Each structure stands twice: as C-alpha cells, then as structure tokens.
XYZ file of C-alpha atoms in Angstrom:
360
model
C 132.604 158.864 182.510
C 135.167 160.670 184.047
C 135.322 160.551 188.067
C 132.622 157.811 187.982
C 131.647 154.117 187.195
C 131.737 153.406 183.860
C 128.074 152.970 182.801
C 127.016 150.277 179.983
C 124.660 151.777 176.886
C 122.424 148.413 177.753
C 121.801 149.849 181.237
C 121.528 153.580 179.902
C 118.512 152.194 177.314
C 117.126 150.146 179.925
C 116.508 152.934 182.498
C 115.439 155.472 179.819
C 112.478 152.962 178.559
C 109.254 153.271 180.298
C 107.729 150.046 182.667
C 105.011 148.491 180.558
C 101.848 148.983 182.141
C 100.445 145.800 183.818
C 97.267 144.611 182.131
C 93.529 144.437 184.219
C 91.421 141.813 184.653
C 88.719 143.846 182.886
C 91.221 144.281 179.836
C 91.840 140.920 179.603
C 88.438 139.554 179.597
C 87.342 142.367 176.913
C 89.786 140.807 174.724
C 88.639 137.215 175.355
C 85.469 138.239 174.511
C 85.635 140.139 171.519
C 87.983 136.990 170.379
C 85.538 134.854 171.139
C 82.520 137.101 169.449
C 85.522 137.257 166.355
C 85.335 133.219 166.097
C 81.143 132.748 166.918
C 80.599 134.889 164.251
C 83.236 133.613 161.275
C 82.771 130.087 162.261
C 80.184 129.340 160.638
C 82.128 130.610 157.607
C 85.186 128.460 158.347
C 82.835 125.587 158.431
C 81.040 126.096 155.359
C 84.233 126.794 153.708
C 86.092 123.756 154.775
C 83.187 121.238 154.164
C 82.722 123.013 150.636
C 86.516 122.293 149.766
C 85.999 118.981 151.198
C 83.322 117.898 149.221
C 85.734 119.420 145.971
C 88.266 117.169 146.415
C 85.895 114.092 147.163
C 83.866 114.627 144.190
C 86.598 115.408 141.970
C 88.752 112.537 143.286
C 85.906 109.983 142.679
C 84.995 111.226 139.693
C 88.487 110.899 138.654
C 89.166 106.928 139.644
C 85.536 106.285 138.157
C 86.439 108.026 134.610
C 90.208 105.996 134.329
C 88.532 102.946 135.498
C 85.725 102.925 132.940
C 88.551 103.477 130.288
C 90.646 101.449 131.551
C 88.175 98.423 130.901
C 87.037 100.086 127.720
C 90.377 99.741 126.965
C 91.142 95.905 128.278
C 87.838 94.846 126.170
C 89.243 96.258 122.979
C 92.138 93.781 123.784
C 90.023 90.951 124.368
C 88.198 91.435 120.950
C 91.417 91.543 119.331
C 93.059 88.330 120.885
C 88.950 86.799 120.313
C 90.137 86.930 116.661
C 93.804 85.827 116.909
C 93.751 82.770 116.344
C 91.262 82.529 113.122
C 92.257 82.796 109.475
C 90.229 86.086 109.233
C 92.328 87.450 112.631
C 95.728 86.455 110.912
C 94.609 88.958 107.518
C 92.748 91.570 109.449
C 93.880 92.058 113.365
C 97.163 92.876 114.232
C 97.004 91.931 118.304
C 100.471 93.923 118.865
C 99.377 97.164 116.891
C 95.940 96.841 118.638
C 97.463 96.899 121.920
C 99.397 99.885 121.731
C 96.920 101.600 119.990
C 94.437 101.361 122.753
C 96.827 101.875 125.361
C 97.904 104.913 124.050
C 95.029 106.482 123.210
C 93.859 104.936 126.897
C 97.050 106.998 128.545
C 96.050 110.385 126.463
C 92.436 110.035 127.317
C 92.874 109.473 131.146
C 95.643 112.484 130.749
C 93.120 114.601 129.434
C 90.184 113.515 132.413
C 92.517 114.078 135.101
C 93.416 117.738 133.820
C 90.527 118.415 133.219
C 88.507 117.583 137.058
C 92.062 118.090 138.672
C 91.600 121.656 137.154
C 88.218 122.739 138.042
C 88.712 121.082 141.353
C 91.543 123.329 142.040
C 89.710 126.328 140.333
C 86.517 125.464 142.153
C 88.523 125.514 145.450
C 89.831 129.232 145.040
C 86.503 130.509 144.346
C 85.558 129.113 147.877
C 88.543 131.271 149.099
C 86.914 133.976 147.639
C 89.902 134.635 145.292
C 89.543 136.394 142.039
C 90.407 134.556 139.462
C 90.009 136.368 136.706
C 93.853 137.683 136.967
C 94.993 134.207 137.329
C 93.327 133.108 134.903
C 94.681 135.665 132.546
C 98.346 135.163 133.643
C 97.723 131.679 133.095
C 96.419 132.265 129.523
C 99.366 134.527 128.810
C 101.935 131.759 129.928
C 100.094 128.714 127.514
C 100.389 131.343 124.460
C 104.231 131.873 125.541
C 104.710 128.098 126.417
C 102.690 127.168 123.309
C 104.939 129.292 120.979
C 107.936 128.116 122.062
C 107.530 124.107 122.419
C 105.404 124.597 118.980
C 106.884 121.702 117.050
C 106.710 119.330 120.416
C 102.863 120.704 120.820
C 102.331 119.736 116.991
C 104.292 116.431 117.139
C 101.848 115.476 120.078
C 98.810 116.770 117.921
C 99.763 114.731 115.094
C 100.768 111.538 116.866
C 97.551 111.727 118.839
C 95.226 112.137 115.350
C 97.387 109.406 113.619
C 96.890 106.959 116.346
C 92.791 108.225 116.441
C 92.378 107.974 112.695
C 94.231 104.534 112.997
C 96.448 105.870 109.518
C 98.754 102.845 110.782
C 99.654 100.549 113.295
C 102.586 98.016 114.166
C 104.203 95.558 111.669
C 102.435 97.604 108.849
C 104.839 98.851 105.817
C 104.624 102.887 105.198
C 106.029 105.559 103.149
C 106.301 108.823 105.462
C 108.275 110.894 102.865
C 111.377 111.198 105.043
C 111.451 107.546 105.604
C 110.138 104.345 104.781
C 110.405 100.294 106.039
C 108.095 98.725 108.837
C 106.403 100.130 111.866
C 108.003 98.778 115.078
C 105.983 101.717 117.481
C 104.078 104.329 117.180
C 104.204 107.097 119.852
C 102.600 110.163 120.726
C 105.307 112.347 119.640
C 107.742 109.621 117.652
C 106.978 107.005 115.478
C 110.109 104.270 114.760
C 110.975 102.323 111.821
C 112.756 99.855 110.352
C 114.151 100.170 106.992
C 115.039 97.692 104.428
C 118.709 97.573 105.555
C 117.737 97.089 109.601
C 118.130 100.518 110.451
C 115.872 102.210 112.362
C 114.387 105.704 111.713
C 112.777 107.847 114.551
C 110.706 110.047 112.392
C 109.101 113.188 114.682
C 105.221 112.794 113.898
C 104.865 116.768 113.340
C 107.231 115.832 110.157
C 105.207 113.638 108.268
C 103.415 115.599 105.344
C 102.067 112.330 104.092
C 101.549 109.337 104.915
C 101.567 105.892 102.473
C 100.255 102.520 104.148
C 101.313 99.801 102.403
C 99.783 96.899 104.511
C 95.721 97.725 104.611
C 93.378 96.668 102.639
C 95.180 95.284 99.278
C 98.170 95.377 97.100
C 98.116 94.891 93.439
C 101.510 92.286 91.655
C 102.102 93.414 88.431
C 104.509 91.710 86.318
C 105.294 92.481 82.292
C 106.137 89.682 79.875
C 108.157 90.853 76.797
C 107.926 88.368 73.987
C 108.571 88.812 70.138
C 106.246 90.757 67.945
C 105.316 87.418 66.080
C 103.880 84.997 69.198
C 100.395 84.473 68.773
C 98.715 86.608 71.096
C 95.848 84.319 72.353
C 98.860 81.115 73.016
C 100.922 83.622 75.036
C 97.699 85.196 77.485
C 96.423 81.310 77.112
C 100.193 80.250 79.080
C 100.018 83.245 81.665
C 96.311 82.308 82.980
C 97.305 78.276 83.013
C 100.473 79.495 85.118
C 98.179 82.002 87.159
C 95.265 79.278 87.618
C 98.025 76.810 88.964
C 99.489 78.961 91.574
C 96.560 79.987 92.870
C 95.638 76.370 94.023
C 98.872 75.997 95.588
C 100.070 77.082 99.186
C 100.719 79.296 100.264
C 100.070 81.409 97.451
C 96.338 80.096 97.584
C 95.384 82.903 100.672
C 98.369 85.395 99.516
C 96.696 85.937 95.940
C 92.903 87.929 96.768
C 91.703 87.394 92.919
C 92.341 85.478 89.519
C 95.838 86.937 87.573
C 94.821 89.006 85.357
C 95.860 89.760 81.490
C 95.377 92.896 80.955
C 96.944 93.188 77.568
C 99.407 94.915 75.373
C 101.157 97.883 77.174
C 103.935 98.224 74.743
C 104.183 97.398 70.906
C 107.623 97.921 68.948
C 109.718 96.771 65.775
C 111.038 93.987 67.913
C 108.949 93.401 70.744
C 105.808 93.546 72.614
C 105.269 93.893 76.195
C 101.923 92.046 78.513
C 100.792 93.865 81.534
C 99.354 90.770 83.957
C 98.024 92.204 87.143
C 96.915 90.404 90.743
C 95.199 91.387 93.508
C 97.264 90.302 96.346
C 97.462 90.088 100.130
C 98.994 93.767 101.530
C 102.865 93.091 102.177
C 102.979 90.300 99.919
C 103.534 91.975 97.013
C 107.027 91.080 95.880
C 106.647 87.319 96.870
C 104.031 86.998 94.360
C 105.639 88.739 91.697
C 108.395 86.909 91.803
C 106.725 83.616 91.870
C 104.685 84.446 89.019
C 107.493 85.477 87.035
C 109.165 82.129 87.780
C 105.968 80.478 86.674
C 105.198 81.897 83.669
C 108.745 81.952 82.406
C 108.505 78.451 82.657
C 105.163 77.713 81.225
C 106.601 80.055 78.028
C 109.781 77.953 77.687
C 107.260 74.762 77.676
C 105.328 76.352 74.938
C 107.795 76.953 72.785
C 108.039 80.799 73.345
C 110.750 83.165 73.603
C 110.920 86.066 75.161
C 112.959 88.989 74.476
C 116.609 89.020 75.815
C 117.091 85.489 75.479
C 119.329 83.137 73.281
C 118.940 84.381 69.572
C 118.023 82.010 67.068
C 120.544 80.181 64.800
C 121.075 80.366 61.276
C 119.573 77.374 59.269
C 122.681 77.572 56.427
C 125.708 79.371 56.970
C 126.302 82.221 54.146
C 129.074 80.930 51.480
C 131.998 83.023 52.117
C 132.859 85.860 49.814
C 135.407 84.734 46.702
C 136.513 88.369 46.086
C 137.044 89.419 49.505
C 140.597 88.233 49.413
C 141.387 89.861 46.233
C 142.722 93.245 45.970
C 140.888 96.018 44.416
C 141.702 96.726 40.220
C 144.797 99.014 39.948
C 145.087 101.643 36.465
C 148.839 100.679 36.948
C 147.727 96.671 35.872
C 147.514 97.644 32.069
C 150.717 98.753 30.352
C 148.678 100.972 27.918
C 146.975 103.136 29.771
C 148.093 106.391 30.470
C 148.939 106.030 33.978
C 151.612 103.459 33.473
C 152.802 105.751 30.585
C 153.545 108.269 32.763
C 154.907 106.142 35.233
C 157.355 104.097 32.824
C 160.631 106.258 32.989
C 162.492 107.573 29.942
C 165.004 105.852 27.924
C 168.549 107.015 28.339
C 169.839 109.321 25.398
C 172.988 107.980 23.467
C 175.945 110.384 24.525
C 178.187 109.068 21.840
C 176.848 110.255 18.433
C-alpha cells in the first residue's frame, strides 16, 4: 500500500470476519437436553437392534458347528463300516476302503459347503432386515450378478454339477476300471470338478467331469471271459465241449482262480460253421477286473486238454501225407513237335529245295 505498512491478506480476512457469538448457559443445556431426549427415546431401539443381531449370529453360528459336526460323524461312521468289512473275504470283493473314503469326504466337504452358505446367508440377510434395509434391490443385483457369473464360469458350474452327481450316484469310485469316452484306464481320484486316470501305458488323464457323455464301469458287479475255440469241421462235437468243461471244472478248484471265476465255464456252442472250420463260444462269469487273467488261463487250459485228446485246432501243424505221390514220368519230356515226322506237311515245307543243275 503505498505510503503505509504493508498489510497481509491473512490479517485483511481476519478483521473483515465477524467474532463468533459466545454460547449461554441456557443454549447449552437446551442442547444437552434435547441430546439426551434424542438417545432416551432411540435407545430402546439401539438395544433391541443390537440384541436382535446378536442373537443372529449366535443362532446361526451354533447352528452352523452343530450341522458340520453331525456330518462330520455321519461321515467318520461311514468309514468305520467300511474298514468293519476290510478285512473279510466279502470286504476284499465288495468295499473299496480308499474309494469309500474319498467318497464320503467329498460329499462331507460339499455338504458342509452348502450348510454354511446357506445359515451364513440368511444370517447376514436376517441382519440387514434388522437395519431396516431394503433388500429387495440387493437382492435383485445379486440375482443379476449369479446369472452373469453363472454364464460365464458355465463349464466350471457344470463340471462341479457333474462331479458332485457322479460322486452322489456312486457311478465309480477309486481303483475301479472305466471307459469315459475321452479316456479310459483306472481311477486314481475322483474330484468335484476333475476326475484322474491312469491308462494302460501309466499315463495319467485329467478328464474335466462336465466332459464325460458316458460313463462305462468296468469293476462293479461282474465281468463275463469269453474265449472261442476253433477246431476242424470233423471233431466230434460232444469230445470237444466234453474237454472244455473238464478244463473249466479243474480251474475252478484251483487258486486263485477258485474266488476269481463267479460261475461254472460255460459252452455255449457253435458261433461259427465253415468249409474248414468251426468256432465254440465258452463263456464265464468272472470277478470285475479279472477278466483277461481268466481268459488267458482258460485258453492255456483248454489248449492243453485238446492237445491231450488228440484234437487239433485250426492254425496248427497240418497233417502229413501217409504215401508220397509217385513223381510224374512225362513231366521231363518235352511236348510232341509236327516237325518230329518227316512226312507231314510241316517238315515239307520246312525241308529246303534242291539246288538246280546249272550245267545242262
């Protein structure tokens, strides 16, 4: 400023604002008491409201350990019924104590999942009601976030789904052999979302459970050995189904093939007839998995009992011939020749012409 003191903006502001006015007594104790009348009157709703929410959570969190302990024992008594059973010959055909374990267990971890969700949920919803929220918007946002969520993770939402039906329905277990389409070999686990397997070569295939179409279990209930026998067209029917029962009665009352075969062998009888052959369809109930043993052994067996009988079967050495066949006497001699004979008329024309006499 000129001809003056330089004066500050701060002090300039500072001067123009007005004093604030010093609060009464009387003001002050109005406000106390219409604070106070504020809180006697909504306490009562602060109280209700907190000891509602309260008892929520304690309800829902009781609720909650009693529901996963009652499956969890459910769960450890299906266990003890399956190692009850171990160690008897039925256990060994029937009860699989691995496969039984993680079956329960994961259907165990799904269903306590699905408890706690479900009170953890209405808990929660239960305690913005109390807050006198409305849920109805949040609730529809929420619905039109699972359609979004649900359409985009759709194959990991139906590889769940499937896992967790397939592991319900018990459609197979551990150690069993399957046929899912894109693979096949033996079960090492079964997941919720991925089941593994192990192939004939050792390699193991992690199939995605919302990829199996179908499903063939080659390890429950039974499996039927089949084996043909091809013999000659002139064996004597009734010796040759007479060798395969004596072979089939004999391995049956041997171990181990004494539990692996679950009925008599079987002839069922001519499945092929040709000009030089004829092929017997013999057929064996036999325990699941142990299919190919038992074919193989009974092949083995009944080969043998055939050669003891005296019968051949097709593909084998052919029989010799009793008497040689006396060699040909024209087959080193040439074939007849029209130029043999001097008279006939192709050595005529063949025999050149004399030479005329020049000197008469």
């Amino acid at each position: 400023m000129p001809g003056g003191c330089p004066v500050s903006w701060s002090a300039l502001a500072a001067a123009t604002e007005p004093e604030p006015m010093p609060v009464t007594l009387d003001e002050a104790a109005e406000k106390a008491t219409n604070a106070a009348s504020w809180v006697e009157e909504n306490w009562s709703t602060w109280l209700n409201t907190g000891l509602r929410i309260l008892l929520i959570l304690v309800v829902a969190l009781l609720l909650r350990m009693a529901v996963r302990r009652a499956l969890t024992k459910l769960i450890e008594r299906m266990n003890r019924s399956a190692q009850a059973v171990e160690g008897t010959a039925l256990g060994g055909l029937l009860v699989n104590t691995e496969r039984r374990r993680q079956r329960s267990e994961a259907i165990g971890s799904v269903l306590r999942s699905v408890a706690s969700f479900l009170i953890l949920g209405t808990a929660g919803l239960m305690i913005l009601g109390a807050f006198k929220i409305d849920l109805a918007p949040l609730l529809a946002s929420a619905g039109v976030a699972g359609v979004a969520i649900g359409f985009g993770a759709r194959n990991l939402v139906t590889d769940f789904l499937s896992g967790v039906f397939m592991i319900l329905e018990d459609q197979y277990g551990v150690g069993d052999s399957v046929d899912a389409g894109v693979a096949s070999g033996e079960v090492v686990e079964v997941g919720l979302r991925v089941t593994k397997l192990r192939g004939v070569d050792g390699e193991i295939w992690y199939v995605r459970n919302g990829e199996i179409k179908r499903i063939g279990n080659l390890s429950q209930g039974w499996a039927t050995a089949g084996v043909d026998v091809t013999v000659r067209p002139t064996e004597d029917l009734e010796t040759v189904r007479a060798v395969i029962v004596e072979a089939g009665d004999a391995m049956a009352k041997e171990e181990p093939w004494n539990e692996r075969l679950w009925g008599p062998v079987e002839v069922l009888g001519l499945s092929e007839v040709l000009l030089d052959s004829m092929t017997v369809r013999v057929s064996v109930k036999t325990m699941p998995g142990k299919k190919l043993g038992v074919e193989r052994e009974l092949r083995w067996r009944i080969k043998r009992g055939l050669d003891e009988a005296g019968i051949r079967i097709v593909g084998g050495i052919p029989p010799q011939a009793e008497e040689a066949a006396a060699a040909d006497p024209t087959a080193g001699m040439a074939a007849p020749s029209a130029f043999a004979s001097t008279t006939s008329p192709q050595s005529a024309a063949a025999t050149p012409l004399p030479r005329p006499d020049l000197s008469k």
